[in-house]
Coordinates of C-alpha atoms and ligand atoms in Angstrom, one line a residue:
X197 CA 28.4 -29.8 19.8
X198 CA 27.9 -27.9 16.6
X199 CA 23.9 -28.4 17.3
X200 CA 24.1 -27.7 21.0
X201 CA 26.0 -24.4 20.3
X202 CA 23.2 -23.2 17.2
X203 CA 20.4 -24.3 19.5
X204 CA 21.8 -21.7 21.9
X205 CA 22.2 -19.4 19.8
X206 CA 18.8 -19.8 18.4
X207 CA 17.5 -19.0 21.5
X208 CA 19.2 -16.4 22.8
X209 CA 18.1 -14.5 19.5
X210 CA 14.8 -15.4 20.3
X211 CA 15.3 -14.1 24.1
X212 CA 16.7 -11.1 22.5
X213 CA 13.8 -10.4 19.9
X214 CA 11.2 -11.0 22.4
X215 CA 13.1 -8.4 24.6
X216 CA 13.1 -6.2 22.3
X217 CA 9.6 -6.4 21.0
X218 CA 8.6 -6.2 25.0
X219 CA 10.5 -3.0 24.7
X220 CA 8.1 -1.4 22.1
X221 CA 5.3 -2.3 23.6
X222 CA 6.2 -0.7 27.1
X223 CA 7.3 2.3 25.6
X224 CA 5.1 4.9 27.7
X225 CA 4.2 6.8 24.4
X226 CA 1.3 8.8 24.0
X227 CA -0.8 6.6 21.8
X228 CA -2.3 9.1 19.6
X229 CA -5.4 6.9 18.4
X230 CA -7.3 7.1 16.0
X231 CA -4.5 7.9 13.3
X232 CA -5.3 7.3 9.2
X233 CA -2.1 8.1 7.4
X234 CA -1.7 7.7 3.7
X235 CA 0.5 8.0 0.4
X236 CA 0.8 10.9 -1.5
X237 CA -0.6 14.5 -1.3
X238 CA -4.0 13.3 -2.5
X239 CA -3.9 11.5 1.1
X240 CA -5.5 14.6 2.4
X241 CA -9.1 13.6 0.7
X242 CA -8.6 10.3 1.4
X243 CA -8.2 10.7 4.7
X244 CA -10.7 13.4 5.7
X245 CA -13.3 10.9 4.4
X246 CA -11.6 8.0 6.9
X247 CA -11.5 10.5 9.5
X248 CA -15.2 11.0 9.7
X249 CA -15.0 7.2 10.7
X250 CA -12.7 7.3 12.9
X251 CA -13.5 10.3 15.1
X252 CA -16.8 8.6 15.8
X253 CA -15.0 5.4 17.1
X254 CA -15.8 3.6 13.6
X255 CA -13.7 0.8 13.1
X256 CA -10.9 1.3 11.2
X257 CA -11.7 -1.3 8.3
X258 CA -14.2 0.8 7.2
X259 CA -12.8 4.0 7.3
X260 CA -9.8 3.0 5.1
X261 CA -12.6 1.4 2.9
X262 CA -14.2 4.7 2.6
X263 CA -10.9 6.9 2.7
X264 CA -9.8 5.3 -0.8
X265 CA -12.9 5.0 -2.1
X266 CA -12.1 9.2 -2.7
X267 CA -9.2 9.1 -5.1
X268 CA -10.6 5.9 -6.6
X269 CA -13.9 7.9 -8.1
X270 CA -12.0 10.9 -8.9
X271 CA -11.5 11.3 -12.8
X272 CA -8.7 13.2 -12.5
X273 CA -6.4 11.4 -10.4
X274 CA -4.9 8.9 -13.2
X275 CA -3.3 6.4 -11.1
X276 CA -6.2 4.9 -9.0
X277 CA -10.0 3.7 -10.3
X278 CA -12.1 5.9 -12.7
X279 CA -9.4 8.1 -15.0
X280 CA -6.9 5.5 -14.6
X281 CA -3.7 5.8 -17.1
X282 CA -4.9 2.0 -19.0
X283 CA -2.1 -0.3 -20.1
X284 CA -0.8 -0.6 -23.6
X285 CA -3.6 -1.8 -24.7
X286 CA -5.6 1.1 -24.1
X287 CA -7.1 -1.0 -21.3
X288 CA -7.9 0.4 -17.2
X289 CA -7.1 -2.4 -14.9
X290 CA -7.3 -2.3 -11.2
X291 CA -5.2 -3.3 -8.6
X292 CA -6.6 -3.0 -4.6
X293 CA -6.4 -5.1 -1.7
X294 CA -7.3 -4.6 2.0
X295 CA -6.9 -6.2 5.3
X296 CA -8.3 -6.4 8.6
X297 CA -7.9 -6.5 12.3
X298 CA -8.3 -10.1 12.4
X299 CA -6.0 -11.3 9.2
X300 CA -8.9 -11.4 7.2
X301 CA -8.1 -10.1 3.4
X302 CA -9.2 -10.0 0.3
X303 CA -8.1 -8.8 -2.9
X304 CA -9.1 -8.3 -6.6
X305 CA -6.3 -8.1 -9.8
X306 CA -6.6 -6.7 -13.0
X307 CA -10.3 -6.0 -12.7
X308 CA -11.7 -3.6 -15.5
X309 CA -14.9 -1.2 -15.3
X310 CA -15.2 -1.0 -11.8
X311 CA -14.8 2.0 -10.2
X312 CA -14.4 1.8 -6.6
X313 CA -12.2 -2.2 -6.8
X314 CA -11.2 -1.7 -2.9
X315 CA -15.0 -2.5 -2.3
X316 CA -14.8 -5.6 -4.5
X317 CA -11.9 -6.7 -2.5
X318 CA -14.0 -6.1 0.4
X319 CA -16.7 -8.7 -0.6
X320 CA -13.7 -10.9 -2.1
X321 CA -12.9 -10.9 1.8
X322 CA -16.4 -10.7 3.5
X323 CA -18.3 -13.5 0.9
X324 CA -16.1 -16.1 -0.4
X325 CA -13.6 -18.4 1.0
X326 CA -10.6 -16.9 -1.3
X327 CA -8.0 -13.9 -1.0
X328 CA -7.6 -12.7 -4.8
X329 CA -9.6 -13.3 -7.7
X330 CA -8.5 -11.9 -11.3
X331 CA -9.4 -10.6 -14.2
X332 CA -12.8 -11.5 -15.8
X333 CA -13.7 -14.1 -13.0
X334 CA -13.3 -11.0 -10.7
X335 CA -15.4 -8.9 -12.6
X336 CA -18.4 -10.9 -13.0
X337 CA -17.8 -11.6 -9.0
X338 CA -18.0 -7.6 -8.8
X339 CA -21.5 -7.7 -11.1
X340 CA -23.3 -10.6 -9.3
X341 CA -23.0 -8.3 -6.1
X342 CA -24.4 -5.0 -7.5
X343 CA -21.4 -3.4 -9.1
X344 CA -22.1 -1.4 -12.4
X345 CA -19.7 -1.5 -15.4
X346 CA -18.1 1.9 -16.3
X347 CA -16.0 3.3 -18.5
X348 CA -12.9 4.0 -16.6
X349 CA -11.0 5.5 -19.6
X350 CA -11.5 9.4 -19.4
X351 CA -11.1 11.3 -22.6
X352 CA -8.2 12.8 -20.5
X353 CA -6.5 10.0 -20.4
X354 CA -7.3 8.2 -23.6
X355 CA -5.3 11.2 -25.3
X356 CA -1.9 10.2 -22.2
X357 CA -2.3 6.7 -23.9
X358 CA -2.4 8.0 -27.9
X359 CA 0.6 10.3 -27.0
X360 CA 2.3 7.4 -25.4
X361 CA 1.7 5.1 -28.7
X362 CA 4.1 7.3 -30.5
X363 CA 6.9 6.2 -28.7
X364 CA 5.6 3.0 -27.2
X365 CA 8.4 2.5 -25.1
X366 CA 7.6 2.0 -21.4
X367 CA 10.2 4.0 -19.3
X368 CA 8.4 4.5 -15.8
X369 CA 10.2 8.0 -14.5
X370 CA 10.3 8.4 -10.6
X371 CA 7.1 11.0 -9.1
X372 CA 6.5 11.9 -12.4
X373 CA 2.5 11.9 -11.4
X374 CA 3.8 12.4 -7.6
X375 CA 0.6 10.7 -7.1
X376 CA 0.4 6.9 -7.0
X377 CA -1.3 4.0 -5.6
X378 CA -2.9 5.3 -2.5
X379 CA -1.8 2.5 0.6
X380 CA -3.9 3.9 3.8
X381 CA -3.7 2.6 7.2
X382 CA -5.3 3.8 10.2
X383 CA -5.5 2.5 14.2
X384 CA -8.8 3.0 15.3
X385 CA -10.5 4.3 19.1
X386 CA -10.1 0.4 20.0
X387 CA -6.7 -0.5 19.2
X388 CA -7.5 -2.1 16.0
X389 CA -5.6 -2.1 12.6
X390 CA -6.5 -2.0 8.9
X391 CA -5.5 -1.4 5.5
X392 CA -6.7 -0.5 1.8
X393 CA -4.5 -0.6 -1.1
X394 CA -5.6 0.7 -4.8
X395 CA -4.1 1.7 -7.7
X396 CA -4.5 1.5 -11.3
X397 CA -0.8 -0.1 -11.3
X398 CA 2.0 1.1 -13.5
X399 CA 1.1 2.9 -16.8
X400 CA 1.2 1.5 -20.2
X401 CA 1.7 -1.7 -18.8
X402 CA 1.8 -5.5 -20.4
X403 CA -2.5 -6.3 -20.0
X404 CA -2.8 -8.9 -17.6
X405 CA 0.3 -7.2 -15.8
X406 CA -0.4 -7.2 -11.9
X407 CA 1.7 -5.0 -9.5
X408 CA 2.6 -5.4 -5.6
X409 CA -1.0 -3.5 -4.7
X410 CA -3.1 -6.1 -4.4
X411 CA -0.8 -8.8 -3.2
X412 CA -1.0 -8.9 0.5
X413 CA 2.5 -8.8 2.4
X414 CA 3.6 -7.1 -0.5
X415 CA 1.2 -3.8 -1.0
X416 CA -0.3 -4.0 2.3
X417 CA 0.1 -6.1 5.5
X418 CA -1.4 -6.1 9.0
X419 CA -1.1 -8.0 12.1
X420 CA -3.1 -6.4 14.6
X421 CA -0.1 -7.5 17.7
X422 CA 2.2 -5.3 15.6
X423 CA 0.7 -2.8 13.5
X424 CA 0.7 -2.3 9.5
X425 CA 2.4 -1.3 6.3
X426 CA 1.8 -0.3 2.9
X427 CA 3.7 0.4 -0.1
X428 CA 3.8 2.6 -3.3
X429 CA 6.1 2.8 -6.6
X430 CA 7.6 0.0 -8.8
X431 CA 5.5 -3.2 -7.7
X432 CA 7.9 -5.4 -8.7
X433 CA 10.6 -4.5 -6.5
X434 CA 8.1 -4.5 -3.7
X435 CA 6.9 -8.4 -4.6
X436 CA 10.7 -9.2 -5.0
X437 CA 10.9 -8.9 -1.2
X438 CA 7.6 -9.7 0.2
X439 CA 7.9 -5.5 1.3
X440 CA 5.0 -4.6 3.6
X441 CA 5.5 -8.0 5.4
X442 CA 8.8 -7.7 6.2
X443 CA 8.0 -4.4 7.5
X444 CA 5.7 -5.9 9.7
X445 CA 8.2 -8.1 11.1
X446 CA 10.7 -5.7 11.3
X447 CA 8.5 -4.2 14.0
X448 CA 7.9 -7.3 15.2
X449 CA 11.6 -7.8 16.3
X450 CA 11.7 -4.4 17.8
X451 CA 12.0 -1.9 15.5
X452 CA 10.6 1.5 14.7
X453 CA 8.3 1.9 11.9
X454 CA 10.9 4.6 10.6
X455 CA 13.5 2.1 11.2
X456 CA 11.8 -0.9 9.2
X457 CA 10.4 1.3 7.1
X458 CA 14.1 2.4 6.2
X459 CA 15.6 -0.9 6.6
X460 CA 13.0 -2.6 3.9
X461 CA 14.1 0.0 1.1
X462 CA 18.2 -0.8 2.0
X463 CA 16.9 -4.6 1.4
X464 CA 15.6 -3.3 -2.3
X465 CA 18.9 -1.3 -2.8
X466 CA 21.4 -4.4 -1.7
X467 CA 19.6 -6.2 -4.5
X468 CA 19.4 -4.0 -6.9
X469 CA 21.9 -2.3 -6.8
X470 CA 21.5 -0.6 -10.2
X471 CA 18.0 -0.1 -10.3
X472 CA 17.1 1.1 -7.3
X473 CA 19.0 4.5 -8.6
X474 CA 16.2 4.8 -11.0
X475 CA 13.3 3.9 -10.0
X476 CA 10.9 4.9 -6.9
X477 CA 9.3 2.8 -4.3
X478 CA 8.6 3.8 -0.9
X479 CA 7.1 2.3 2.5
X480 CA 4.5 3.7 5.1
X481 CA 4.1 2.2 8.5
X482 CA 2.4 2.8 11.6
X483 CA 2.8 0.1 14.5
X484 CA 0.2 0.1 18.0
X485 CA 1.8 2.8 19.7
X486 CA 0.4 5.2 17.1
X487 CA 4.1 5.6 15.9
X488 CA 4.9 6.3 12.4
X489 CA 7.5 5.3 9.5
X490 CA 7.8 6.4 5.9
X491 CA 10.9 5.8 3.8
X492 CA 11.5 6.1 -0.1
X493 CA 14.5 5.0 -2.4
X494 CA 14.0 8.6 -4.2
X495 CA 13.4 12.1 -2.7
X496 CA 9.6 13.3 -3.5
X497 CA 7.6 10.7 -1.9
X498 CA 4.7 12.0 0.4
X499 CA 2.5 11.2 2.8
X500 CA -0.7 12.3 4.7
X501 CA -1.6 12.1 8.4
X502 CA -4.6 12.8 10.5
X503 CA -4.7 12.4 13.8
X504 CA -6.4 14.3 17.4
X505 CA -2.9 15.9 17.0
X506 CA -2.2 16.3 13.1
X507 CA -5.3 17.3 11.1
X508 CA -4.3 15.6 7.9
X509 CA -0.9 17.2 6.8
X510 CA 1.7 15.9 4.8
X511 CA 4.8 15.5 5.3
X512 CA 8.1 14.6 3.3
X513 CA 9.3 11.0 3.5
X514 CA 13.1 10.6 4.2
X515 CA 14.5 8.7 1.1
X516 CA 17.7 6.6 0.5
X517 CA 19.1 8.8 -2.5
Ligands
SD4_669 C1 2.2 -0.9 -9.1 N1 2.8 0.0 -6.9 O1 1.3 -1.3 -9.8 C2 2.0 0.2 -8.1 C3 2.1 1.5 -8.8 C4 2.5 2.6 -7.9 O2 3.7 4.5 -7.8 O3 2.4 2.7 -6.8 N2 3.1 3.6 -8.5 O4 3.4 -1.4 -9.2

């Protein structure tokens, strides 16, 4: 009886889920392809660099590619590649990841003296039969397929780190940079979805520490039925609950990107309760309709979107607190 009644139940959710997914999918929206979005203000380069991709019908795997490649080799921004804040140590590591149409992935973690690690995570993808590889297996990987070793620590911000030894302490404070990890997702002229993911992770870290960027489902995810997600701010709040995924599947039972978007960050406040006061993390999501999501815990998380109808803006996310 009991298993009769659960199977019944089972499948009326299911009826209901496929419904409702139908629902999104009929939705006579105006699908506003090609559309790169991306976190943060310094989005805006990013994405003008996608864009020249995408307005010539380039596939979308290769424009985020090339969008984060722009932040990545830019000395100045001290969250992603080259210039990179380096972990307690004194050491830049690298975080990226990125995903295609077709599930295919690949990812790098912890890599040092490489500046554009997205690319890496491209061949980690394109040439070998793995997702992720790590540390100094990943960076010979990188230098048996052209990659020159750099420097990534700027004199800039060699001097953050020497400040930071004073203290030692490692306090991460919400925006403080107000420039992160840059997540970037785009829909290309052919209905196709990617991601990138890269970041140079949280600063002052433990070495060998590895955040939620390059882990896929967690940074970035994308199923090309439903759309994609990326995230930015404390990693391991985003690992805890496998955030970009669920996401994903949010949509996939019907939802909005704004409403996943909004319901993954409740998820990170119901567990933590405490922490989520402090800290930042927020979610980006577009699904196949074109439509968008972004959600923060914190006010002060932004995004950047370029589309035939919005040349690259950005916009403030809606947040929790
Ligand atoms: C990390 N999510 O390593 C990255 C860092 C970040 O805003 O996005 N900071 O946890």
């Amino acid at each position: 009886m009991k298993t009769s009644r659960r199977k019944f139940i089972q499948a009326s959710a299911t009826i209901a889920s496929l419904a409702s997914a139908q629902k999104l999918f009929s939705q006579s929206q105006k699908v506003t392809k090609p559309i790169v979005v991306s976190t943060w203000n310094f989005g805006v380069g990013a994405n003008a660099e996608a864009w020249k991709i995408l307005s010539k019908n380039g596939r979308a795997l290769d424009a985020v590619e090339a969008g984060v490649q722009v932040p990545e080799g830019d000395p100045k921004e001290t969250s992603v590649g080259l210039g990179g804040l380096p972990d307690r140590d004194g050491r830049v590591t690298l975080d990226a990841c990125i995903m295609d149409e077709n599930a295919n992935c690949g990812a790098v973690a912890c890599l040092e003296h490489i500046v554009h690690p997205i690319s890496v995570a491209r061949k980690v993808m394109e040439k070998t039969p793995h997702v992720l590889l790590v540390g100094d297996g990943a960076l010979q990987f990188a230098l048996a397929n052209g990659f020159k070793k750099e420097n990534l620590l700027t004199e800039e911000s060699e001097k953050a780190w020497k400040e930071w030894l004073k203290k030692a302490q490692y306090k991460p404070i919400a925006n403080i940079e107000n420039h992160d990890t840059i997540g970037m997702i785009a829909l290309d002229s052919s209905q196709n979805v990617s991601g990138a993911c890269t970041t140079s992770g949280m600063a002052y870290k433990i070495h060998g520490r590895v955040g939620d960027s390059p882990i896929i489902g967690a940074g970035l995810f994308v199923d090309n039925e439903i759309g994609a997600a990326t995230s930015t701010g404390v990693g391991e709040e985003v690992i805890r609950i496998c955030g970009s995924h669920l996401v994903v599947e949010l949509m996939r039972q019907g939802n909005s990107p704004q409403e996943a978007c909004e319901l993954t960050v409740k998820r990170i406040v119901k567990n933590q309760q405490e922490k989520s006061k402090e800290i930042q993390v927020g979610f980006l999501a577009i699904n196949k309709n074109g439509e968008l999501g972004a959600y923060a815990l914190q006010k002060g998380f932004t995004y950047a979107v370029y589309s035939n109808d919005v040349p690259n803006k950005i916009f403030d996310a809606k947040s929790f607190y």
